[in-house]
GROMACS .gro file of C-alpha atoms in nm:
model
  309
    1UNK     CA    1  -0.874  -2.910   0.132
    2UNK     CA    2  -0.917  -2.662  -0.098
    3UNK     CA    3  -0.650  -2.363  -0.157
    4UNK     CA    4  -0.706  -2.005  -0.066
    5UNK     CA    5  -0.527  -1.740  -0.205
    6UNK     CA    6  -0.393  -1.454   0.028
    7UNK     CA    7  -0.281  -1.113  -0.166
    8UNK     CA    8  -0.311  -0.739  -0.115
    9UNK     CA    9  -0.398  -0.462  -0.387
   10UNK     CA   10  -0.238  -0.377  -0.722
   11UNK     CA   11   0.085  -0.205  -0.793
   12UNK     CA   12   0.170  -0.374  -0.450
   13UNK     CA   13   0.356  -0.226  -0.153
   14UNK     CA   14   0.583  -0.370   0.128
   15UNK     CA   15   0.293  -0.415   0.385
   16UNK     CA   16   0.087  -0.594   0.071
   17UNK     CA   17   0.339  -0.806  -0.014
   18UNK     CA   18   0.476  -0.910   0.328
   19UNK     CA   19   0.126  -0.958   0.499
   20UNK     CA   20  -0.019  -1.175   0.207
   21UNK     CA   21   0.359  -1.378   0.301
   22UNK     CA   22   0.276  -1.342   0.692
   23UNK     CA   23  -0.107  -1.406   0.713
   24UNK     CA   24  -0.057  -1.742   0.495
   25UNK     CA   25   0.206  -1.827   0.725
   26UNK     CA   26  -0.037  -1.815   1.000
   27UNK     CA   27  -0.306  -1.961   0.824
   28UNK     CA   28  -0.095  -2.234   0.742
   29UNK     CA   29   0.020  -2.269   1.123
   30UNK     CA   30  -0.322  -2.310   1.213
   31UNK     CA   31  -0.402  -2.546   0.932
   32UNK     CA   32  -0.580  -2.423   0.650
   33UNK     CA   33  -0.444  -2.432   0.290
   34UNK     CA   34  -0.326  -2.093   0.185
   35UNK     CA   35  -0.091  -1.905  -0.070
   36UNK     CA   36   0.006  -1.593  -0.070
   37UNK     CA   37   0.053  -1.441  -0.453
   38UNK     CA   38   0.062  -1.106  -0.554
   39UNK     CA   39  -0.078  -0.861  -0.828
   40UNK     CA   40   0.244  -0.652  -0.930
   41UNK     CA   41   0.595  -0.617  -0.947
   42UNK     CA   42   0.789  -0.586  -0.625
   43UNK     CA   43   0.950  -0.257  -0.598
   44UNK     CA   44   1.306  -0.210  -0.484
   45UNK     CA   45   1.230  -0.129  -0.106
   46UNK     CA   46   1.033  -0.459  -0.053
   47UNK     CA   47   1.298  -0.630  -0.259
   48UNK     CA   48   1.499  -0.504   0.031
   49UNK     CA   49   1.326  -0.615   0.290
   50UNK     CA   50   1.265  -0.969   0.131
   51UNK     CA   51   1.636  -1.056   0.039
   52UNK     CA   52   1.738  -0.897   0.380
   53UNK     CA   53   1.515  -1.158   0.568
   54UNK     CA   54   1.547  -1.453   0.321
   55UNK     CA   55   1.222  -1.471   0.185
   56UNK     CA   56   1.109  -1.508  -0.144
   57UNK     CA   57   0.831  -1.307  -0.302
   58UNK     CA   58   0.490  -1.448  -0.386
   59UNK     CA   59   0.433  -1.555  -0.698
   60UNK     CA   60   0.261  -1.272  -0.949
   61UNK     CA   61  -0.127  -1.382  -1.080
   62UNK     CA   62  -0.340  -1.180  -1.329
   63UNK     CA   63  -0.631  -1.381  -1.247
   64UNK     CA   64  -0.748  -1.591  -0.933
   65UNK     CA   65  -1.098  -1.764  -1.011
   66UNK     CA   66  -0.887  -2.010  -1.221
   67UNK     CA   67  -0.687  -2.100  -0.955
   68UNK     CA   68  -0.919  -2.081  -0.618
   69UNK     CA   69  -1.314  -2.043  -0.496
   70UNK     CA   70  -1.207  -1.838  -0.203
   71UNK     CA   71  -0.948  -1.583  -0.140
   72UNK     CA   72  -0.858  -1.326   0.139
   73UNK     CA   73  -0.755  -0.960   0.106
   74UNK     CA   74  -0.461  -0.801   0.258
   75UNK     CA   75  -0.427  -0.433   0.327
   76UNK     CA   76  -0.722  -0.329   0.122
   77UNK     CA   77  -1.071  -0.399   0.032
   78UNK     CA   78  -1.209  -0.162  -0.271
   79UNK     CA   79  -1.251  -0.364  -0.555
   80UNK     CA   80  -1.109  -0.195  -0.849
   81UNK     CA   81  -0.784  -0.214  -0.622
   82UNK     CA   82  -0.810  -0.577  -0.640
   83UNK     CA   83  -0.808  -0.893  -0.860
   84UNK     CA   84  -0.990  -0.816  -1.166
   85UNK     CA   85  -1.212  -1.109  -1.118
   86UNK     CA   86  -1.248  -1.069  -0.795
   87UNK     CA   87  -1.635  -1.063  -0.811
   88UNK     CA   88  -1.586  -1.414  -0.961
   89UNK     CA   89  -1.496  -1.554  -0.606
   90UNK     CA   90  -1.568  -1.576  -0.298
   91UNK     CA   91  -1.416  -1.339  -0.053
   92UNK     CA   92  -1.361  -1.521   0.321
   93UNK     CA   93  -1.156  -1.253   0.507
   94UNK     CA   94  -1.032  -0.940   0.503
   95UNK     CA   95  -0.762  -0.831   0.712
   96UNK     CA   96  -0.710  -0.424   0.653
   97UNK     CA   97  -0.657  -0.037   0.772
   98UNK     CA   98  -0.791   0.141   0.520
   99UNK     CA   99  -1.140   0.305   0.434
  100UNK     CA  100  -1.415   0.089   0.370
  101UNK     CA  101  -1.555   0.141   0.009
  102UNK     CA  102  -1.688  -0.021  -0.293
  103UNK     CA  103  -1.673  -0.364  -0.105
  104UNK     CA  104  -1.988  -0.607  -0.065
  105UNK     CA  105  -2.017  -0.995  -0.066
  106UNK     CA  106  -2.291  -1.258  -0.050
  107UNK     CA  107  -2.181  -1.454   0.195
  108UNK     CA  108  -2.070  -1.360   0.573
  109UNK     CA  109  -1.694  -1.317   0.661
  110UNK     CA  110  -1.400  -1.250   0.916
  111UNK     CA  111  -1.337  -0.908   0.851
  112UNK     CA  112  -1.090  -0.693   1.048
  113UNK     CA  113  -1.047  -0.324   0.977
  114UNK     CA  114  -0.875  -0.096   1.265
  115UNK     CA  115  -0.730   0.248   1.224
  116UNK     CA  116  -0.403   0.158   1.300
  117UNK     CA  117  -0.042   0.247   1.026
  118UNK     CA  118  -0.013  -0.071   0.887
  119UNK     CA  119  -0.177  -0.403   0.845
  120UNK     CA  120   0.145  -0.601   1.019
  121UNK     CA  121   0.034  -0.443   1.321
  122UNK     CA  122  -0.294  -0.625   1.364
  123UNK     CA  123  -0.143  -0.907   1.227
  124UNK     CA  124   0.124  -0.896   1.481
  125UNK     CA  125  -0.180  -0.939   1.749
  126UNK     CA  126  -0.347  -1.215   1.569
  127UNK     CA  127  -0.012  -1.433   1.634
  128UNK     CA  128  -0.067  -1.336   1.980
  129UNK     CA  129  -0.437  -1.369   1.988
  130UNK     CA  130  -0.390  -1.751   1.817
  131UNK     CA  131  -0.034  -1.831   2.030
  132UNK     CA  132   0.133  -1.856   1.734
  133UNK     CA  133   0.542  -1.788   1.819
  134UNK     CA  134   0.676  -1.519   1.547
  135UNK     CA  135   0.982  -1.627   1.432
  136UNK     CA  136   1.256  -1.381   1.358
  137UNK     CA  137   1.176  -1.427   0.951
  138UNK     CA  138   0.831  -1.323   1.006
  139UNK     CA  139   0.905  -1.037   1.234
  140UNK     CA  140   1.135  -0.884   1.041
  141UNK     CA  141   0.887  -0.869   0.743
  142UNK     CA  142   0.616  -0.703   0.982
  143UNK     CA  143   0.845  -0.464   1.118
  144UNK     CA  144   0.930  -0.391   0.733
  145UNK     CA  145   0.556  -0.317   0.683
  146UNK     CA  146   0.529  -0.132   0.933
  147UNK     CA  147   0.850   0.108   0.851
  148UNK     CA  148   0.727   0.146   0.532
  149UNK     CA  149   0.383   0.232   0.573
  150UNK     CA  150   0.432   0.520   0.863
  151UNK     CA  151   0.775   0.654   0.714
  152UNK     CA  152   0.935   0.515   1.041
  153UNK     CA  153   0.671   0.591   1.249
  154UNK     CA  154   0.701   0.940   1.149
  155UNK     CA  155   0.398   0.956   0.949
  156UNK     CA  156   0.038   1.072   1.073
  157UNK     CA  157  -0.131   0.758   1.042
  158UNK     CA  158   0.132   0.596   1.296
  159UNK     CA  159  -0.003   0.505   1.634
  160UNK     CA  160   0.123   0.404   1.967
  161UNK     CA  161  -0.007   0.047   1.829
  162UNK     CA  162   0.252   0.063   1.510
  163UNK     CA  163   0.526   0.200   1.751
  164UNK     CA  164   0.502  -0.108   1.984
  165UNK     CA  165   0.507  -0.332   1.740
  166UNK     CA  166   0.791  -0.244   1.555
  167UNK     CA  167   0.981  -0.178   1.862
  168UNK     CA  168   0.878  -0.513   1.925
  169UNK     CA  169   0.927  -0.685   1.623
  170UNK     CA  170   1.281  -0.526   1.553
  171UNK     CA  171   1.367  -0.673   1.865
  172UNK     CA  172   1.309  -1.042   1.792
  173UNK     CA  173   1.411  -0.972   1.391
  174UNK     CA  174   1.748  -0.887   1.551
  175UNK     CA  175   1.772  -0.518   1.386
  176UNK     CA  176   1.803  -0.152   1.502
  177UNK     CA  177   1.472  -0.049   1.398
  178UNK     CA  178   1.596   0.300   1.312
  179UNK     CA  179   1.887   0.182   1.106
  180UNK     CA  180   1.732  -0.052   0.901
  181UNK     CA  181   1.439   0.135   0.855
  182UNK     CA  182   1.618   0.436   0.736
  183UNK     CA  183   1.828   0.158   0.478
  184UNK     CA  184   1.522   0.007   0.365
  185UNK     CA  185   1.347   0.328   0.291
  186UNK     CA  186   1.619   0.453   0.084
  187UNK     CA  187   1.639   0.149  -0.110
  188UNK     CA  188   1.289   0.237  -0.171
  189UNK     CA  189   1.360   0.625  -0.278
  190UNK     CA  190   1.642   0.534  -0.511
  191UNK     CA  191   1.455   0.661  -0.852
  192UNK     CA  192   1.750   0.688  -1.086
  193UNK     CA  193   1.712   0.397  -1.317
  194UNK     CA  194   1.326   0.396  -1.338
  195UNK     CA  195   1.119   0.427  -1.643
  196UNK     CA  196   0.804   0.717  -1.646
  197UNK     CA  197   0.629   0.400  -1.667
  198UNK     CA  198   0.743   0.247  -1.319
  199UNK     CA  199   0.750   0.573  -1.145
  200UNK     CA  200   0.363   0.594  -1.216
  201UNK     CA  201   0.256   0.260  -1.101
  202UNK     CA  202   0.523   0.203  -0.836
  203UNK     CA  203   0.215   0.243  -0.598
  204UNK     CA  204  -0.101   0.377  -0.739
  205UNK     CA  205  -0.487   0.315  -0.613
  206UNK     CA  206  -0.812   0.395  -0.824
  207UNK     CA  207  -1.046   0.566  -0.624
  208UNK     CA  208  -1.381   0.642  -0.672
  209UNK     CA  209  -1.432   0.988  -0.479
  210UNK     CA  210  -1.854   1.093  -0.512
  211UNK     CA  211  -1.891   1.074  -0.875
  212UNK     CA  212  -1.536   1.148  -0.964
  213UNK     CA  213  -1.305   0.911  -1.061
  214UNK     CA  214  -0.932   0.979  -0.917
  215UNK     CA  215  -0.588   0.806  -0.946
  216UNK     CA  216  -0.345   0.857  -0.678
  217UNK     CA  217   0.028   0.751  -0.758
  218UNK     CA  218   0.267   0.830  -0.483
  219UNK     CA  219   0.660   0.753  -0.505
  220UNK     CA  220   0.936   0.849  -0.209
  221UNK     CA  221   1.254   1.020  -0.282
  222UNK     CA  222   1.538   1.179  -0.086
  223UNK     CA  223   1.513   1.446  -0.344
  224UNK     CA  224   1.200   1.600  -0.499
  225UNK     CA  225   1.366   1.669  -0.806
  226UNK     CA  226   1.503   1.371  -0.896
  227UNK     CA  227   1.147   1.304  -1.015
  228UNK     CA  228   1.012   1.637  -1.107
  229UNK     CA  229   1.306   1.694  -1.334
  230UNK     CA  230   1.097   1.488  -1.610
  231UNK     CA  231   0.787   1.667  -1.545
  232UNK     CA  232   0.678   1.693  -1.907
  233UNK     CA  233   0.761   1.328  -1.967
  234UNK     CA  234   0.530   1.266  -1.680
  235UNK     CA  235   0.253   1.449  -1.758
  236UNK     CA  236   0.236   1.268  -2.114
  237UNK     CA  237   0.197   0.963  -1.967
  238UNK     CA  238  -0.027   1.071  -1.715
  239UNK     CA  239  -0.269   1.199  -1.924
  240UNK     CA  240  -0.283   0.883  -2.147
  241UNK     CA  241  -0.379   0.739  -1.835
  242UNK     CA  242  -0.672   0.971  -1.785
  243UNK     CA  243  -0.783   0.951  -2.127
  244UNK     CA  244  -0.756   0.575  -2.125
  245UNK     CA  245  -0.948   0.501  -1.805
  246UNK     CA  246  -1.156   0.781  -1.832
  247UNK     CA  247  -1.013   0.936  -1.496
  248UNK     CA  248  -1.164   1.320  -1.353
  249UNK     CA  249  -0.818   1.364  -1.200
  250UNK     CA  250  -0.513   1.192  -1.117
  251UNK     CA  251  -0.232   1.308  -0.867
  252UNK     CA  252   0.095   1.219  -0.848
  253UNK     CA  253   0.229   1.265  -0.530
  254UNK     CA  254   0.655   1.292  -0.479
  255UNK     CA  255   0.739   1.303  -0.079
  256UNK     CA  256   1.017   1.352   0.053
  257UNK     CA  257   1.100   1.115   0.335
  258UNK     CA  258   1.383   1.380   0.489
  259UNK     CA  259   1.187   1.661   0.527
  260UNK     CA  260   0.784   1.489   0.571
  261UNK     CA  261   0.637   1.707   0.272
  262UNK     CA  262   0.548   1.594  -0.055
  263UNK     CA  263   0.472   1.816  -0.419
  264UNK     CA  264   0.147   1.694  -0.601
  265UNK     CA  265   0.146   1.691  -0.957
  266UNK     CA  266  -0.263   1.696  -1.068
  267UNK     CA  267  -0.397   1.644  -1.419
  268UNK     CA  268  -0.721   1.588  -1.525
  269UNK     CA  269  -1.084   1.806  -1.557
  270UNK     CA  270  -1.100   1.771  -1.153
  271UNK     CA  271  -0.737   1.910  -1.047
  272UNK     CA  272  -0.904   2.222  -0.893
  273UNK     CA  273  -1.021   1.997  -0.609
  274UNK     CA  274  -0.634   2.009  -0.507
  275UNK     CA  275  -0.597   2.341  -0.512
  276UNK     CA  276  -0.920   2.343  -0.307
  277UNK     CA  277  -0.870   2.068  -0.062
  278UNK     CA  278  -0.538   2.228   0.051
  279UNK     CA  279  -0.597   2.587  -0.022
  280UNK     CA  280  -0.316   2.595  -0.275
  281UNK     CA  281  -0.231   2.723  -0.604
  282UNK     CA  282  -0.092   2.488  -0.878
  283UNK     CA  283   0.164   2.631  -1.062
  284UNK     CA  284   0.287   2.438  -1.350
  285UNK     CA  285   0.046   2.201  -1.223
  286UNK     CA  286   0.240   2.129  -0.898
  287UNK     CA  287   0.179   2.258  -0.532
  288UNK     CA  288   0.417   2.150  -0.240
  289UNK     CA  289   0.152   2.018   0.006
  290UNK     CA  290   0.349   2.064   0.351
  291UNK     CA  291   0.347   1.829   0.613
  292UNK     CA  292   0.163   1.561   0.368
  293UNK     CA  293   0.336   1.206   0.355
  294UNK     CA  294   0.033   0.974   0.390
  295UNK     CA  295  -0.211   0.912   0.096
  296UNK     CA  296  -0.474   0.735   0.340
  297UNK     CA  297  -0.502   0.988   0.614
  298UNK     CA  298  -0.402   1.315   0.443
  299UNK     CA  299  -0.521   1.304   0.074
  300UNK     CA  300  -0.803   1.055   0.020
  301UNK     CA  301  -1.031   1.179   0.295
  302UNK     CA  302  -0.944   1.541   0.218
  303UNK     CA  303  -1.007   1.494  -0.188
  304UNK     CA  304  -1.287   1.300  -0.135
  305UNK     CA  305  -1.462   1.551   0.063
  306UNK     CA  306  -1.373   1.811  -0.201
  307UNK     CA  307  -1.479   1.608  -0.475
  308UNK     CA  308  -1.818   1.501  -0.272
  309UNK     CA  309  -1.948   1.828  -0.222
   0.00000   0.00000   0.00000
């Protein structure tokens, strides 16, 4: 039996890394021949999660059509946030809660999409749905997803789905779901000892927004300035980026996981649309956008609107 490879989207996140490590465990269960590999460093809050539940990482790829005919996405589906020769295979499932865009195959496939927080939490019913037993391992990687990816279920794309399950999940991981969210999330925010370099592609998506091509990097702190304190040094790099890749805009979102708000930095010929989509005024090319933690719900559908009209 062929291998399939299971991963999630570049510069890759805790609910990327841990569902491409929980769907092939699944998969596996059932018997099929999976892998789960990834497409980027891990960063320090998944690190957390991984050496606090004794599991290793997935191995890192540049390339899959050298290794498989058929893969399966994790927690995203646009194509330039994928394998770079991802057209070169054949895509047999996607599992996902994010937008639909950019995305096409030739050949039918399982796909499931729902507007839930966090993949883990429809993977969480697909154990149920194949009677699959979670073991604590597992569950305490979901539950990780899922703190991660609603801010401990504080974040607007968190639904009474995502709540259950991690209530649920924390419970047969063994944890306090508020204590070891709140640990693993400031393992996450620690930003002392990164480079410019990191800090920009700790989690960053290409998005293609009408006919405007936008980068969205977003990193959590405890403390806005711990970032913004090396401003200029960011906004060289940055615009390298956009000159390189030939971006309209790219925004660099800091949040602040005490206080729910984050301050966008935006470069590029298109960083009006900020001002516009939130009815702010850049200063210094930063705006604090209040109440704004999640990229998915409360900056790509907003910018993309802006930037369709």
């Amino acid at each position: 039996m062929a291998k399939t490879l299971i991963f999630g989207h570049k510069n890759p996140d805790t609910d990327t890394i841990t569902s491409a490590i929980v769907y092939s465990y699944l998969k596996n269960k059932l018997g099929h021949n999976t892998e789960p590999v990834r497409l980027g460093a891990v960063n320090g809050e998944t690190q957390f999660a991984l050496d606090y539940f004794k599991a290793e990482a997935p191995r890192q790829v540049e390339t899959v059509a050298n290794e498989a005919s058929e893969v399966i996405l994790v927690d995203h589906n646009e194509r330039q946030q994928s394998a770079s020769d991802i057209d070169q295979v054949r895509v047999s499932e996607v599992i996902d809660h994010h937008r639909i865009a950019n995305f096409e195959t030739s050949h039918p496939l399982y796909y499931r999409a729902e507007p839930v927080g966090c993949t883990a939490t429809i993977l969480n019913k697909l154990f149920k749905e194949k009677g699959v037993e979670v073991t604590p391992q597992i569950a305490g990687l979901m539950v990780s997803a899922i703190v991660s990816d609603t801010l401990l279920l504080k974040s607007p794309t968190c639904t009474e789905e995502d709540v259950a399950a991690a209530r649920e999940l924390a419970d047969i991981a063994g944890v306090n779901l508020e204590q070891y969210g709140l640990d693993m999330l400031k393992a996450g925010a620690d930003v002392s000892s990164k480079t410019i370099a990191e800090l920009i592609s700790l989690d960053a998506k290409e998005f293609q927004m009408g006919s405007s091509k936008v980068e969205i990097a977003q990193v959590n702190t405890v403390d806005p300035n711990d970032v913004l304190n090396r401003q200029a040094e960011l906004e060289d790099a940055l615009n390298a980026i956009i000159s390189e890749k030939g971006l309209d805009l790219f925004v660099f979102v800091v949040t602040d996981i005490l206080n729910n708000d984050s301050v966008a930095l935006a470069l590029g010929k298109s960083a009006a649309a900020v001002e516009s989509a939130y009815n702010v005024k850049l200063e210094n090319n930063t705006a604090v956008l209040k109440g704004v933690v999640s990229r998915k719900s409360q900056i790509v559908p907003v910018l993309t609107e802006t930037l369709s009209k």
